[in-house]
Amino acid sequence: MILLTGATGMLGSRLLFDLTESGNLVRAMRRSTSRMGNVERYFSKRPELLSKIEWFEGDVTDIFSLEQALKGVETVYHCAARISFQPADKNSMDNININGTANVVNLSLMEGVKKIGYVSSIAALGRTAEEGVIDENAGWVTSKYNSSYAVSKYAGEREVWRGVAEGLDAVIINPGVIIGPGNWKTDSSMLFRQVKKGLRFYTQGVNGFVDVRDVSRAMIRLMNSDVVNERFIVVSENSLFRDVFDRIADKIGKKRPSIQAGPLLTEIAWRTE
């Protein structure tokens, strides 16, 4: 049996579809308040696959429900996470991304889980002193410019590595900005919402982007392999944010952002948003 946490999110719902399409039985963990739109979208043309899903209502921050969810489970895909860049969400983010991951690791050790796949982020690699391309060997550098989200994902990774030191087999993936169908208010799909609202500003910033389907395939291949106790950056290409915004605007029929935002204006803009 496979346990999938965060099963209704952008990546979780894609993993759920790909795993069941391959014939796997999946125990899919969701909260009582989780939106089911992503799942409904993926399974609308393959409703017969829903019979391979055992829905489990619980929360990674609730040890008792998580303990029940892990009964009889051999492998865990841990996708549950909170993504936010709002200072007010720091405590909630830490609770889910750090404490929730610690709970998954601890109970997986207790229940004899064979392997965990942890979805981290390139944000967990931190900011480097030099410009250029980085790889999986990049070390964390403490900086005031690291977001609370980045810090929480880095700390989540440390919990997984602690589990490895205690005998757990795991793989970690560090995806770039994941692009795919999702909730325009709660995940990286909010890029589309920003453009649809009439985004006027752009920056010269660059980031790594990747299709949700590629992340799902990479995760499944790693989990089905003999590879353990390593992490992998999963990025398709590095792109200017301006280019990404332009492509989104062209596709949905909106005006392209036309005002370049320097550091000061960027600081004001994201706080206002």
mmCIF file of C-alpha atoms in Angstrom, residues 29-226:
data_model
loop_
_atom_site.group_PDB
_atom_site.id
_atom_site.type_symbol
_atom_site.label_atom_id
_atom_site.label_comp_id
_atom_site.label_asym_id
_atom_site.label_seq_id
_atom_site.Cartn_x
_atom_site.Cartn_y
_atom_site.Cartn_z
ATOM 1 C CA MET A 29 -4.644 11.584 2.735
ATOM 2 C CA ARG A 30 -6.713 14.747 2.718
ATOM 3 C CA ARG A 31 -8.034 17.231 5.247
ATOM 4 C CA SER A 32 -11.758 17.763 5.759
ATOM 5 C CA THR A 33 -11.420 21.219 4.174
ATOM 6 C CA SER A 34 -9.393 20.114 1.125
ATOM 7 C CA ARG A 35 -10.686 21.194 -2.256
ATOM 8 C CA MET A 36 -11.233 18.292 -4.669
ATOM 9 C CA GLY A 37 -11.120 20.265 -7.924
ATOM 10 C CA ASN A 38 -7.691 18.998 -9.009
ATOM 11 C CA VAL A 39 -8.628 15.376 -8.408
ATOM 12 C CA GLU A 40 -11.956 15.723 -10.197
ATOM 13 C CA ARG A 41 -10.197 17.303 -13.184
ATOM 14 C CA TYR A 42 -7.681 14.469 -13.563
ATOM 15 C CA PHE A 43 -10.099 11.596 -13.037
ATOM 16 C CA SER A 44 -13.010 12.954 -15.075
ATOM 17 C CA LYS A 45 -11.965 10.901 -18.100
ATOM 18 C CA ARG A 46 -10.815 7.864 -16.116
ATOM 19 C CA PRO A 47 -13.417 7.503 -13.338
ATOM 20 C CA GLU A 48 -12.735 3.767 -13.075
ATOM 21 C CA LEU A 49 -9.374 4.593 -11.478
ATOM 22 C CA LEU A 50 -11.134 6.042 -8.445
ATOM 23 C CA SER A 51 -11.722 2.479 -7.217
ATOM 24 C CA LYS A 52 -7.966 2.225 -6.576
ATOM 25 C CA ILE A 53 -8.061 5.112 -4.082
ATOM 26 C CA GLU A 54 -8.692 4.711 -0.371
ATOM 27 C CA TRP A 55 -9.433 8.205 0.910
ATOM 28 C CA PHE A 56 -8.256 8.924 4.434
ATOM 29 C CA GLU A 57 -9.260 12.086 6.253
ATOM 30 C CA GLY A 58 -6.417 13.299 8.413
ATOM 31 C CA ASP A 59 -3.596 15.771 8.861
ATOM 32 C CA VAL A 60 0.179 15.336 9.043
ATOM 33 C CA THR A 61 0.192 17.586 12.124
ATOM 34 C CA ASP A 62 -2.176 15.166 13.897
ATOM 35 C CA ILE A 63 -0.069 12.254 15.133
ATOM 36 C CA PHE A 64 -3.037 10.010 15.881
ATOM 37 C CA SER A 65 -4.641 10.281 12.462
ATOM 38 C CA LEU A 66 -1.264 9.935 10.762
ATOM 39 C CA GLU A 67 -0.497 6.788 12.738
ATOM 40 C CA GLN A 68 -3.721 5.222 11.480
ATOM 41 C CA ALA A 69 -3.005 6.329 7.920
ATOM 42 C CA LEU A 70 0.374 4.547 7.968
ATOM 43 C CA LYS A 71 -0.976 1.153 9.018
ATOM 44 C CA GLY A 72 0.028 -1.445 6.399
ATOM 45 C CA VAL A 73 1.879 1.117 4.277
ATOM 46 C CA GLU A 74 5.154 0.213 2.540
ATOM 47 C CA THR A 75 6.000 3.473 0.760
ATOM 48 C CA VAL A 76 5.122 7.112 1.409
ATOM 49 C CA TYR A 77 4.936 10.004 -1.025
ATOM 50 C CA HIS A 78 5.042 13.048 1.239
ATOM 51 C CA CYS A 79 3.671 16.048 -0.676
ATOM 52 C CA ALA A 80 1.692 17.825 2.038
ATOM 53 C CA ALA A 81 3.024 21.349 2.520
ATOM 54 C CA ARG A 82 2.005 24.951 3.032
ATOM 55 C CA ILE A 83 3.265 27.442 0.456
ATOM 56 C CA SER A 84 3.139 31.095 1.395
ATOM 57 C CA PHE A 85 5.320 34.189 1.344
ATOM 58 C CA GLN A 86 3.154 36.109 3.799
ATOM 59 C CA PRO A 87 4.792 36.788 7.197
ATOM 60 C CA ALA A 88 1.496 36.057 8.952
ATOM 61 C CA ASP A 89 1.575 32.453 7.687
ATOM 62 C CA LYS A 90 4.993 31.596 9.137
ATOM 63 C CA ASN A 91 3.747 29.653 12.176
ATOM 64 C CA SER A 92 1.255 27.637 10.155
ATOM 65 C CA MET A 93 3.896 26.938 7.519
ATOM 66 C CA ASP A 94 6.437 25.799 10.107
ATOM 67 C CA ASN A 95 3.869 23.537 11.734
ATOM 68 C CA ILE A 96 3.006 21.760 8.487
ATOM 69 C CA ASN A 97 6.339 21.822 6.659
ATOM 70 C CA ILE A 98 8.590 21.063 9.637
ATOM 71 C CA ASN A 99 6.544 19.433 12.405
ATOM 72 C CA GLY A 100 4.339 17.593 9.918
ATOM 73 C CA THR A 101 7.378 16.174 8.143
ATOM 74 C CA ALA A 102 8.919 15.168 11.480
ATOM 75 C CA ASN A 103 5.706 13.290 12.280
ATOM 76 C CA VAL A 104 5.790 11.475 8.937
ATOM 77 C CA VAL A 105 9.433 10.493 9.481
ATOM 78 C CA ASN A 106 8.976 9.354 13.086
ATOM 79 C CA LEU A 107 5.861 7.275 12.457
ATOM 80 C CA SER A 108 7.307 5.794 9.254
ATOM 81 C CA LEU A 109 10.247 4.532 11.308
ATOM 82 C CA MET A 110 7.842 3.078 13.872
ATOM 83 C CA GLU A 111 5.635 1.407 11.260
ATOM 84 C CA GLY A 112 8.528 -0.043 9.238
ATOM 85 C CA VAL A 113 7.921 1.949 6.050
ATOM 86 C CA LYS A 114 10.401 0.854 3.377
ATOM 87 C CA LYS A 115 10.885 4.149 1.557
ATOM 88 C CA ILE A 116 9.794 7.788 1.678
ATOM 89 C CA GLY A 117 9.728 10.229 -1.198
ATOM 90 C CA TYR A 118 9.828 13.782 0.115
ATOM 91 C CA VAL A 119 8.848 16.726 -2.050
ATOM 92 C CA SER A 120 11.039 19.659 -1.097
ATOM 93 C CA SER A 121 11.795 22.711 -3.247
ATOM 94 C CA ILE A 122 14.699 24.472 -4.893
ATOM 95 C CA ALA A 123 13.971 27.143 -2.292
ATOM 96 C CA ALA A 124 15.455 24.723 0.271
ATOM 97 C CA LEU A 125 18.843 25.095 -1.426
ATOM 98 C CA GLY A 126 19.008 28.648 -0.104
ATOM 99 C CA ARG A 127 20.746 31.591 -1.733
ATOM 100 C CA THR A 128 24.316 31.279 -2.932
ATOM 101 C CA ALA A 129 27.012 33.919 -2.750
ATOM 102 C CA GLU A 130 27.927 33.473 -6.409
ATOM 103 C CA GLU A 131 25.684 33.795 -9.440
ATOM 104 C CA GLY A 132 25.231 30.878 -11.800
ATOM 105 C CA VAL A 133 23.749 27.404 -11.956
ATOM 106 C CA ILE A 134 23.720 25.345 -8.750
ATOM 107 C CA ASP A 135 23.359 21.597 -8.252
ATOM 108 C CA GLU A 136 22.371 19.160 -5.511
ATOM 109 C CA ASN A 137 25.650 19.724 -3.673
ATOM 110 C CA ALA A 138 24.755 23.328 -2.869
ATOM 111 C CA GLY A 139 24.995 24.023 0.839
ATOM 112 C CA TRP A 140 22.470 26.060 2.779
ATOM 113 C CA VAL A 141 23.577 29.632 3.417
ATOM 114 C CA THR A 142 21.753 31.493 6.143
ATOM 115 C CA SER A 143 20.598 34.851 4.823
ATOM 116 C CA LYS A 144 18.052 37.520 5.654
ATOM 117 C CA TYR A 145 16.877 37.133 2.057
ATOM 118 C CA ASN A 146 15.756 33.525 2.570
ATOM 119 C CA SER A 147 11.968 33.418 2.759
ATOM 120 C CA SER A 148 10.154 31.744 5.644
ATOM 121 C CA TYR A 149 8.957 29.172 3.122
ATOM 122 C CA ALA A 150 12.547 28.365 2.107
ATOM 123 C CA VAL A 151 13.599 28.029 5.735
ATOM 124 C CA SER A 152 10.674 25.717 6.487
ATOM 125 C CA LYS A 153 11.434 23.429 3.529
ATOM 126 C CA TYR A 154 15.117 23.319 4.456
ATOM 127 C CA ALA A 155 14.170 22.357 8.004
ATOM 128 C CA GLY A 156 11.776 19.737 6.593
ATOM 129 C CA GLU A 157 14.658 18.233 4.620
ATOM 130 C CA ARG A 158 16.709 18.052 7.817
ATOM 131 C CA GLU A 159 13.968 15.958 9.392
ATOM 132 C CA VAL A 160 14.154 13.538 6.472
ATOM 133 C CA TRP A 161 17.953 13.310 6.731
ATOM 134 C CA ARG A 162 17.551 12.639 10.455
ATOM 135 C CA GLY A 163 15.257 9.776 9.563
ATOM 136 C CA VAL A 164 17.867 8.459 7.145
ATOM 137 C CA ALA A 165 20.455 8.524 9.940
ATOM 138 C CA GLU A 166 18.026 6.459 12.025
ATOM 139 C CA GLY A 167 17.609 3.810 9.327
ATOM 140 C CA LEU A 168 14.929 5.133 6.968
ATOM 141 C CA ASP A 169 15.392 4.950 3.186
ATOM 142 C CA ALA A 170 14.378 8.144 1.413
ATOM 143 C CA VAL A 171 14.718 10.216 -1.720
ATOM 144 C CA ILE A 172 14.224 13.969 -1.871
ATOM 145 C CA ILE A 173 13.274 15.974 -4.926
ATOM 146 C CA ASN A 174 13.772 19.728 -5.202
ATOM 147 C CA PRO A 175 11.422 20.935 -7.951
ATOM 148 C CA GLY A 176 11.563 24.399 -9.424
ATOM 149 C CA VAL A 177 8.380 26.436 -9.795
ATOM 150 C CA ILE A 178 5.826 23.792 -10.770
ATOM 151 C CA ILE A 179 3.528 24.703 -13.644
ATOM 152 C CA GLY A 180 0.253 22.842 -14.096
ATOM 153 C CA PRO A 181 -3.476 22.893 -13.350
ATOM 154 C CA GLY A 182 -4.136 23.900 -9.777
ATOM 155 C CA ASN A 183 -5.737 26.339 -7.389
ATOM 156 C CA TRP A 184 -4.961 29.881 -8.539
ATOM 157 C CA LYS A 185 -5.077 31.068 -4.917
ATOM 158 C CA THR A 186 -2.963 28.542 -3.017
ATOM 159 C CA ASP A 187 -0.101 27.220 -5.146
ATOM 160 C CA SER A 188 2.236 28.238 -7.961
ATOM 161 C CA SER A 189 -0.767 28.599 -10.266
ATOM 162 C CA MET A 190 -1.220 31.985 -8.605
ATOM 163 C CA LEU A 191 1.147 33.257 -11.318
ATOM 164 C CA PHE A 192 -1.780 32.870 -13.713
ATOM 165 C CA ARG A 193 -4.103 34.712 -11.337
ATOM 166 C CA GLN A 194 -1.695 37.627 -11.118
ATOM 167 C CA VAL A 195 -1.534 37.990 -14.886
ATOM 168 C CA LYS A 196 -5.287 37.613 -15.267
ATOM 169 C CA LYS A 197 -5.827 40.427 -12.755
ATOM 170 C CA GLY A 198 -3.765 42.704 -14.977
ATOM 171 C CA LEU A 199 -0.169 42.462 -13.783
ATOM 172 C CA ARG A 200 1.665 45.645 -14.823
ATOM 173 C CA PHE A 201 5.122 45.073 -13.376
ATOM 174 C CA TYR A 202 7.885 42.625 -14.231
ATOM 175 C CA THR A 203 11.370 41.943 -12.874
ATOM 176 C CA GLN A 204 14.547 40.639 -14.488
ATOM 177 C CA GLY A 205 14.624 37.784 -11.992
ATOM 178 C CA VAL A 206 15.243 34.216 -13.156
ATOM 179 C CA ASN A 207 13.954 30.941 -11.734
ATOM 180 C CA GLY A 208 13.729 27.276 -12.646
ATOM 181 C CA PHE A 209 10.374 26.028 -13.964
ATOM 182 C CA VAL A 210 9.054 22.511 -14.503
ATOM 183 C CA ASP A 211 5.851 20.816 -15.690
ATOM 184 C CA VAL A 212 3.888 19.010 -12.968
ATOM 185 C CA ARG A 213 3.804 15.888 -15.155
ATOM 186 C CA ASP A 214 7.595 15.762 -15.246
ATOM 187 C CA VAL A 215 7.833 16.122 -11.465
ATOM 188 C CA SER A 216 5.368 13.275 -10.981
ATOM 189 C CA ARG A 217 7.228 11.002 -13.400
ATOM 190 C CA ALA A 218 10.582 11.770 -11.783
ATOM 191 C CA MET A 219 9.203 11.058 -8.326
ATOM 192 C CA ILE A 220 7.666 7.726 -9.310
ATOM 193 C CA ARG A 221 10.801 6.578 -11.143
ATOM 194 C CA LEU A 222 12.956 7.386 -8.127
ATOM 195 C CA MET A 223 10.592 5.645 -5.743
ATOM 196 C CA ASN A 224 10.523 2.532 -7.945
ATOM 197 C CA SER A 225 14.319 2.492 -8.246
ATOM 198 C CA ASP A 226 17.078 1.277 -5.941
#
